[in-house]
Tab-separated table of C-alpha atoms in Angstrom:
chain	number	residue	atom	x	y	z
A	1	MET	CA	103.565	-98.100	-28.151
A	2	SER	CA	104.732	-100.979	-30.330
A	3	GLN	CA	104.511	-100.885	-34.107
A	4	LEU	CA	105.322	-103.174	-37.018
A	5	THR	CA	105.628	-103.036	-40.799
A	6	THR	CA	105.553	-106.140	-42.980
A	7	ASN	CA	105.995	-106.450	-46.746
A	8	HIS	CA	105.692	-108.844	-49.710
A	9	VAL	CA	102.626	-110.655	-48.315
A	10	LYS	CA	99.173	-110.123	-49.795
A	11	ILE	CA	95.637	-111.153	-48.924
A	12	VAL	CA	94.403	-113.407	-51.725
A	13	GLY	CA	91.184	-114.772	-50.231
A	14	VAL	CA	88.627	-114.541	-47.440
A	15	SER	CA	85.979	-117.061	-46.398
A	16	ALA	CA	83.564	-117.574	-43.511
A	17	CYS	CA	81.371	-120.272	-42.013
A	18	VAL	CA	78.460	-119.655	-39.646
A	19	PRO	CA	76.009	-122.035	-37.947
A	20	LYS	CA	72.695	-122.627	-39.681
A	21	THR	CA	70.662	-121.822	-36.578
A	22	ILE	CA	69.540	-118.184	-36.366
A	23	GLU	CA	68.442	-116.841	-33.005
A	24	GLU	CA	66.286	-113.696	-33.153
A	25	ASN	CA	66.781	-111.389	-30.193
A	26	ILE	CA	63.167	-110.262	-30.325
A	27	ASP	CA	62.097	-113.856	-29.566
A	28	LEU	CA	64.448	-114.514	-26.635
A	29	PRO	CA	62.561	-115.850	-23.590
A	30	LEU	CA	64.718	-113.975	-21.066
A	31	TYR	CA	62.771	-110.708	-21.119
A	32	GLU	CA	59.413	-109.684	-19.728
A	33	ASN	CA	58.200	-107.874	-22.843
A	34	LYS	CA	59.134	-106.948	-26.412
A	35	GLU	CA	59.770	-103.307	-25.467
A	36	GLU	CA	62.629	-104.350	-23.202
A	37	VAL	CA	64.227	-106.383	-25.982
A	38	MET	CA	63.787	-103.586	-28.509
A	39	LYS	CA	65.742	-101.212	-26.274
A	40	ILE	CA	68.670	-103.650	-26.366
A	41	ILE	CA	68.401	-104.077	-30.125
A	42	GLU	CA	68.297	-100.326	-30.690
A	43	SER	CA	71.244	-99.604	-28.375
A	44	THR	CA	73.512	-102.381	-29.703
A	45	GLY	CA	72.367	-102.688	-33.312
A	46	ILE	CA	72.248	-106.478	-32.920
A	47	ARG	CA	68.988	-108.075	-34.067
A	48	ARG	CA	70.018	-111.697	-34.433
A	49	HIS	CA	73.012	-114.028	-34.267
A	50	ARG	CA	74.057	-117.545	-35.189
A	51	ILE	CA	74.360	-120.286	-32.594
A	52	VAL	CA	76.113	-123.655	-32.911
A	53	GLU	CA	74.356	-126.909	-32.177
A	54	LYS	CA	75.446	-128.905	-29.161
A	55	GLY	CA	78.640	-130.834	-29.967
A	56	THR	CA	79.821	-128.394	-32.667
A	57	THR	CA	82.976	-126.434	-31.908
A	58	ALA	CA	84.778	-123.473	-33.457
A	59	SER	CA	87.219	-125.880	-35.109
A	60	ASP	CA	84.337	-127.582	-36.960
A	61	LEU	CA	83.267	-124.263	-38.458
A	62	SER	CA	86.917	-123.462	-39.182
A	63	VAL	CA	87.540	-126.643	-41.147
A	64	LYS	CA	84.518	-125.934	-43.350
A	65	ALA	CA	85.668	-122.353	-44.001
A	66	ALA	CA	89.233	-123.484	-44.748
A	67	GLU	CA	88.156	-126.231	-47.134
A	68	LYS	CA	85.966	-123.760	-49.028
A	69	MET	CA	88.749	-121.155	-49.173
A	70	VAL	CA	91.412	-123.527	-50.466
A	71	ALA	CA	89.028	-125.006	-53.054
A	72	ASP	CA	88.006	-121.563	-54.352
A	73	LEU	CA	91.658	-120.510	-54.634
A	74	GLY	CA	92.512	-123.689	-56.520
A	75	TRP	CA	95.267	-124.486	-54.025
A	76	ASP	CA	96.449	-127.951	-53.126
A	77	MET	CA	96.121	-128.286	-49.345
A	78	GLU	CA	99.684	-129.622	-49.200
A	79	SER	CA	100.944	-126.317	-50.629
A	80	VAL	CA	99.889	-124.454	-47.456
A	81	ASP	CA	102.939	-123.753	-45.304
A	82	LEU	CA	101.360	-121.872	-42.381
A	83	LEU	CA	98.227	-122.254	-40.256
A	84	LEU	CA	97.458	-119.855	-37.408
A	85	TYR	CA	94.357	-120.393	-35.298
A	86	SER	CA	93.114	-117.307	-33.432
A	87	CYS	CA	90.430	-118.546	-31.047
A	88	THR	CA	89.745	-118.658	-27.300
A	89	THR	CA	87.020	-121.339	-27.467
A	90	ARG	CA	89.499	-124.068	-28.310
A	91	ASP	CA	88.654	-127.768	-28.326
A	92	PHE	CA	90.951	-128.688	-25.408
A	93	ILE	CA	93.291	-127.103	-22.871
A	94	GLN	CA	95.941	-129.390	-24.364
A	95	PRO	CA	96.803	-129.992	-27.133
A	96	MET	CA	96.465	-126.835	-29.198
A	97	THR	CA	93.552	-126.979	-31.632
A	98	SER	CA	95.594	-125.961	-34.686
A	99	PRO	CA	97.355	-129.362	-34.968
A	100	THR	CA	93.989	-131.145	-35.061
A	101	ILE	CA	92.786	-128.744	-37.767
A	102	GLN	CA	96.033	-129.325	-39.702
A	103	ASP	CA	95.362	-133.070	-39.597
A	104	ARG	CA	91.698	-132.759	-40.575
A	105	LEU	CA	92.599	-130.542	-43.538
A	106	GLY	CA	95.339	-132.878	-44.758
A	107	MET	CA	98.129	-130.311	-44.564
A	108	ARG	CA	101.787	-131.362	-44.560
A	109	GLN	CA	103.296	-132.477	-41.273
A	110	ASP	CA	106.186	-130.040	-41.729
A	111	SER	CA	103.871	-127.012	-41.915
A	112	TYR	CA	104.061	-124.187	-39.343
A	113	VAL	CA	101.048	-124.464	-37.016
A	114	MET	CA	100.157	-122.435	-33.917
A	115	ASP	CA	97.231	-121.325	-31.718
A	116	LEU	CA	96.777	-117.640	-30.890
A	117	PRO	CA	94.049	-117.346	-28.210
A	118	LEU	CA	93.696	-113.581	-28.546
A	119	GLY	CA	89.968	-112.827	-28.524
A	120	CYS	CA	88.477	-109.692	-30.060
A	121	ALA	CA	91.743	-108.240	-31.394
A	122	GLY	CA	92.759	-111.651	-32.725
A	123	TRP	CA	92.418	-111.007	-36.457
A	124	VAL	CA	94.693	-107.950	-36.460
A	125	TYR	CA	97.244	-109.600	-34.150
A	126	GLY	CA	97.023	-112.769	-36.226
A	127	MET	CA	97.632	-110.827	-39.428
A	128	SER	CA	100.732	-109.257	-37.905
A	129	VAL	CA	102.129	-112.641	-36.879
A	130	ALA	CA	101.286	-114.330	-40.175
A	131	THR	CA	102.680	-111.580	-42.422
A	132	ALA	CA	105.832	-111.231	-40.292
A	133	LEU	CA	106.481	-114.979	-40.522
A	134	MET	CA	105.865	-115.037	-44.270
A	135	SER	CA	107.653	-111.824	-45.273
A	136	SER	CA	111.033	-113.498	-45.827
A	137	GLY	CA	109.550	-115.799	-48.462
A	138	THR	CA	110.425	-119.083	-46.789
A	139	LEU	CA	106.729	-119.672	-46.099
A	140	LYS	CA	104.792	-119.069	-49.313
A	141	ARG	CA	101.156	-119.720	-48.457
A	142	GLY	CA	99.315	-119.262	-45.199
A	143	LEU	CA	95.868	-119.496	-43.633
A	144	LEU	CA	94.841	-117.305	-40.719
A	145	ILE	CA	91.757	-118.718	-39.036
A	146	ALA	CA	89.862	-116.365	-36.735
A	147	ALA	CA	86.979	-118.146	-35.055
A	148	GLU	CA	84.847	-118.112	-31.942
A	149	THR	CA	81.847	-119.942	-30.525
A	150	ASN	CA	80.851	-117.366	-27.943
A	151	THR	CA	77.578	-119.098	-27.161
A	152	GLN	CA	79.625	-121.885	-25.556
A	153	SER	CA	81.540	-119.565	-23.228
A	154	HIS	CA	78.706	-117.216	-22.221
A	155	ASN	CA	75.732	-118.461	-20.241
A	156	LEU	CA	72.595	-118.663	-22.372
A	157	ASN	CA	70.560	-117.733	-19.288
A	158	ASP	CA	72.500	-114.486	-18.872
A	159	ARG	CA	70.255	-111.747	-20.231
A	160	THR	CA	73.167	-109.268	-20.252
A	161	SER	CA	75.190	-111.251	-22.809
A	162	ARG	CA	72.943	-113.646	-24.740
A	163	PRO	CA	71.594	-110.999	-27.167
A	164	LEU	CA	75.094	-109.785	-28.011
A	165	PHE	CA	77.251	-112.736	-29.013
A	166	GLY	CA	77.261	-115.115	-31.947
A	167	ASP	CA	79.355	-117.898	-33.448
A	168	ALA	CA	81.458	-117.858	-36.638
A	169	ALA	CA	84.740	-118.925	-38.218
A	170	THR	CA	86.710	-117.095	-40.891
A	171	VAL	CA	89.779	-117.804	-43.009
A	172	THR	CA	92.100	-115.202	-44.497
A	173	ALA	CA	94.390	-116.656	-47.166
A	174	LEU	CA	97.828	-115.073	-47.546
A	175	GLU	CA	100.540	-115.480	-50.167
A	176	PHE	CA	104.150	-114.318	-50.423
A	177	ASP	CA	104.974	-112.235	-53.505
A	178	GLY	CA	108.421	-110.682	-53.757
A	179	ASN	CA	107.104	-108.090	-56.227
A	180	TYR	CA	104.211	-107.016	-53.981
A	181	ASN	CA	105.153	-103.781	-52.236
A	182	HIS	CA	101.968	-102.722	-50.475
A	183	ARG	CA	103.179	-102.751	-46.891
A	184	MET	CA	101.004	-103.669	-43.936
A	185	ASN	CA	101.454	-101.318	-40.989
A	186	TYR	CA	100.412	-102.049	-37.413
A	187	VAL	CA	100.266	-100.501	-33.956
A	188	PHE	CA	99.490	-102.494	-30.814
A	189	GLY	CA	98.622	-102.017	-27.172
A	190	VAL	CA	97.408	-103.820	-24.075
A	191	ASP	CA	96.304	-102.794	-20.592
A	192	GLY	CA	96.548	-105.882	-18.423
A	193	SER	CA	95.307	-103.953	-15.394
A	194	GLY	CA	91.871	-104.177	-17.009
A	195	ALA	CA	91.993	-107.909	-17.690
A	196	LYS	CA	89.159	-108.614	-15.249
A	197	ALA	CA	86.765	-106.555	-17.363
A	198	ILE	CA	86.194	-109.658	-19.538
A	199	MET	CA	86.971	-112.842	-17.659
A	200	ALA	CA	85.891	-116.339	-16.692
A	201	ASP	CA	87.020	-116.870	-13.088
A	202	TYR	CA	87.206	-120.675	-13.250
A	203	GLY	CA	88.474	-123.172	-15.821
A	204	GLY	CA	92.179	-122.420	-15.958
A	205	PHE	CA	94.948	-123.412	-13.583
A	206	ARG	CA	94.716	-120.319	-11.352
A	207	ASN	CA	91.195	-121.380	-10.372
A	208	PRO	CA	90.638	-124.980	-11.503
A	209	VAL	CA	87.178	-126.355	-12.133
A	210	THR	CA	85.360	-127.509	-9.003
A	211	PRO	CA	81.887	-129.046	-8.570
A	212	GLU	CA	80.744	-125.818	-6.937
A	213	CYS	CA	81.799	-123.567	-9.842
A	214	LEU	CA	79.654	-125.629	-12.230
A	215	ILE	CA	76.479	-124.857	-10.321
A	216	GLU	CA	74.425	-122.124	-11.958
A	217	HIS	CA	73.372	-119.265	-9.693
A	218	GLU	CA	71.089	-116.284	-10.176
A	219	VAL	CA	73.543	-113.458	-9.510
A	220	GLU	CA	70.901	-110.777	-10.081
A	221	PRO	CA	67.331	-110.846	-11.388
A	222	GLY	CA	67.329	-112.550	-14.778
A	223	VAL	CA	71.082	-113.163	-14.796
A	224	PHE	CA	72.262	-116.751	-14.272
A	225	ARG	CA	75.924	-117.754	-14.354
A	226	LYS	CA	78.390	-120.501	-13.528
A	227	GLY	CA	81.951	-119.880	-12.412
A	228	THR	CA	83.242	-120.991	-15.819
A	229	ASP	CA	81.112	-118.496	-17.758
A	230	ILE	CA	82.679	-115.349	-19.187
A	231	VAL	CA	81.503	-112.243	-17.358
A	232	ILE	CA	81.706	-108.755	-18.838
A	233	ASN	CA	81.907	-105.576	-16.801
A	234	GLY	CA	79.929	-103.445	-19.194
A	235	MET	CA	80.978	-100.034	-17.925
A	236	ASP	CA	84.692	-100.896	-17.869
A	237	VAL	CA	84.533	-102.308	-21.384
A	238	PHE	CA	82.557	-99.336	-22.676
A	239	SER	CA	85.010	-96.845	-21.173
A	240	PHE	CA	87.922	-98.747	-22.710
A	241	ALA	CA	86.293	-99.155	-26.131
A	242	ILE	CA	85.509	-95.481	-26.688
A	243	ARG	CA	89.032	-94.388	-25.630
A	244	ARG	CA	91.709	-96.828	-26.734
A	245	PRO	CA	90.625	-97.942	-30.239
A	246	PRO	CA	90.160	-94.419	-31.672
A	247	ARG	CA	93.467	-93.350	-30.128
A	248	SER	CA	95.120	-96.402	-31.681
A	249	LEU	CA	93.758	-95.593	-35.133
A	250	LYS	CA	94.877	-91.973	-34.840
A	251	GLU	CA	98.370	-93.139	-33.854
A	252	LEU	CA	98.461	-95.466	-36.864
A	253	ILE	CA	97.421	-92.620	-39.172
A	254	GLU	CA	99.985	-90.238	-37.705
A	255	ILE	CA	102.948	-92.624	-37.523
A	256	PHE	CA	102.545	-94.003	-41.036
A	257	LYS	CA	101.364	-90.698	-42.563
A	258	ILE	CA	98.112	-92.118	-43.901
A	259	ASP	CA	95.795	-89.862	-45.899
A	260	ILE	CA	92.437	-90.843	-44.477
A	261	GLU	CA	90.709	-89.413	-47.558
A	262	GLU	CA	92.289	-92.236	-49.570
A	263	ILE	CA	90.898	-94.998	-47.321
A	264	ASP	CA	88.153	-97.080	-48.938
A	265	TYR	CA	86.984	-98.952	-45.846
A	266	LEU	CA	87.351	-98.830	-42.090
A	267	PHE	CA	86.797	-102.334	-40.684
A	268	LEU	CA	86.047	-102.315	-36.951
A	269	HIS	CA	85.606	-105.177	-34.537
A	270	GLN	CA	81.841	-105.550	-34.345
A	271	ALA	CA	81.414	-104.817	-30.629
A	272	ASN	CA	78.144	-102.946	-30.833
A	273	LYS	CA	76.843	-100.244	-33.141
A	274	TYR	CA	76.987	-97.428	-30.590
A	275	ILE	CA	80.638	-98.088	-29.688
A	276	ASP	CA	81.686	-98.499	-33.309
A	277	ASP	CA	79.880	-95.317	-34.287
A	278	ARG	CA	81.749	-93.440	-31.546
A	279	ILE	CA	85.054	-94.721	-32.928
A	280	ARG	CA	84.121	-93.856	-36.510
A	281	LYS	CA	82.936	-90.365	-35.598
A	282	SER	CA	86.110	-89.652	-33.628
A	283	LEU	CA	88.001	-90.108	-36.919
A	284	LYS	CA	85.378	-88.133	-38.851
A	285	PHE	CA	85.150	-91.136	-41.156
A	286	PRO	CA	82.111	-91.626	-43.445
A	287	GLU	CA	79.442	-94.078	-42.331
A	288	GLU	CA	79.098	-95.478	-45.842
A	289	LYS	CA	82.743	-96.579	-45.728
A	290	THR	CA	82.366	-98.323	-42.350
A	291	PRO	CA	80.543	-101.607	-42.953
A	292	TYR	CA	78.720	-103.508	-40.212
A	293	CYS	CA	77.539	-107.102	-40.029
A	294	LEU	CA	76.612	-107.166	-36.335
A	295	GLU	CA	72.904	-106.688	-37.059
A	296	ASP	CA	72.735	-110.238	-38.441
A	297	TYR	CA	75.640	-111.988	-36.696
A	298	GLY	CA	76.233	-110.211	-33.388
A	299	ASN	CA	79.642	-109.907	-31.765
A	300	VAL	CA	81.745	-112.827	-33.039
A	301	SER	CA	84.973	-111.627	-31.391
A	302	GLY	CA	88.109	-112.002	-33.539
A	303	ALA	CA	86.111	-113.323	-36.501
A	304	SER	CA	84.106	-110.111	-36.855
A	305	ILE	CA	86.346	-108.156	-39.257
A	306	PRO	CA	86.753	-110.861	-41.937
A	307	LEU	CA	83.086	-111.862	-41.492
A	308	THR	CA	82.185	-108.268	-42.306
A	309	MET	CA	84.348	-108.484	-45.435
A	310	VAL	CA	82.610	-111.657	-46.616
A	311	THR	CA	79.039	-110.590	-45.855
A	312	ARG	CA	79.147	-106.854	-46.584
A	313	THR	CA	81.961	-105.967	-49.012
A	314	ALA	CA	82.468	-109.102	-51.116
A	315	GLN	CA	81.802	-107.501	-54.506
A	316	ASP	CA	84.194	-104.629	-53.881
A	317	LEU	CA	86.913	-107.006	-52.659
A	318	LYS	CA	86.503	-109.115	-55.778
A	319	ASN	CA	86.375	-106.319	-58.327
A	320	ARG	CA	88.834	-103.572	-57.392
A	321	ALA	CA	91.872	-102.492	-55.411
A	322	LEU	CA	91.137	-101.262	-51.880
A	323	HIS	CA	93.099	-99.323	-49.289
A	324	CYS	CA	91.799	-100.130	-45.801
A	325	LEU	CA	92.143	-99.628	-42.075
A	326	ALA	CA	91.118	-102.103	-39.386
A	327	CYS	CA	90.951	-102.077	-35.601
A	328	GLY	CA	90.333	-104.951	-33.199
A	329	PHE	CA	89.843	-104.462	-29.462
A	330	GLY	CA	88.567	-106.273	-26.402
A	331	VAL	CA	89.544	-109.064	-24.006
A	332	GLY	CA	92.885	-108.484	-22.369
A	333	LEU	CA	92.291	-105.529	-22.502
A	334	SER	CA	94.073	-105.418	-25.857
A	335	TRP	CA	93.824	-103.445	-29.066
A	336	ALA	CA	95.538	-103.336	-32.455
A	337	SER	CA	95.117	-101.278	-35.619
A	338	MET	CA	96.431	-101.877	-39.121
A	339	GLU	CA	96.694	-100.381	-42.594
A	340	PHE	CA	96.511	-102.786	-45.521
A	341	SER	CA	95.572	-103.120	-49.182
A	342	MET	CA	93.598	-105.715	-51.116
A	343	ASN	CA	93.297	-106.194	-54.868
A	344	HIS	CA	90.780	-108.486	-56.611
A	345	VAL	CA	90.541	-110.886	-53.685
A	346	ILE	CA	88.764	-114.242	-53.896
A	347	VAL	CA	85.770	-114.071	-51.555
A	348	SER	CA	84.011	-117.368	-50.936
A	349	ASP	CA	80.259	-117.646	-50.611
A	350	LEU	CA	79.208	-117.804	-46.970
A	351	VAL	CA	79.192	-121.407	-45.713
A	352	GLU	CA	76.476	-122.546	-43.294
A	353	TYR	CA	77.093	-125.606	-41.126
């Protein structure tokens, strides 16, 4: 098990941007009757999600969220030293998307810019990278963007995935402070033997795109897919999600001697309500301290934890000091847990685009 501690970097702001279009699961045309849809809603906790318009990408949402964040902080965009972009639905195979975002935002050309295509655990991994890079004080201000447009990578005619996934972009603003001594502690893990549990077979260089893989097929009744669509093995993912994340959080608590009674919030990747409840209950953690936004936004992969902060805990983040835990888990199969503090954070109003 790998672990990390970083210091002298604090979260100073969080923002999010979601598409304007709301898709209600109860109205999806993929099901024979409302009772069938209600069973899915009740088992996952997801009632609706946001969906981008054709031609809009995760980077478009990200730019809007970043512009709002920097404006609300009163920063000059040229004062930002670091930009990390955690996203798998990138604009191109090459170049990275982060340089195009850097240019659109008007950041300096000597800033540190990098893509981190990490999926569901992307915010926690991204936080570890950003805070480690900034902890020496050479880089003073940073933006971690965690974004995903899942509706572009999952087939909209796939009844097993369409009700679950939504689109969003988030920005977490970070600042170096040599007098700030609230450490961030992390533990990490990955099981590459389970990588096929969440995978698109075609579209990379192992299996390049062919005319045949772009043809949509009915793989089972009501389930249509192309070779480039992401496919989820539900049972494998479920088995992984109820085992590894709670173990990871328990390891974090044990290694860093965390008093769970002092934790204000447990932020979980918004996979589905049943899985997250299993994780929460394994820690015997109170439901009222475990916020969820998946009912209204679905599973937005790596963006889910900061989106939960913006949409469910904004007033608390703005008004008091908080001691928190977070856990991200999913594609890879990867997982990561962290302990962190926040104090009177700037939380931007939700941006719709």
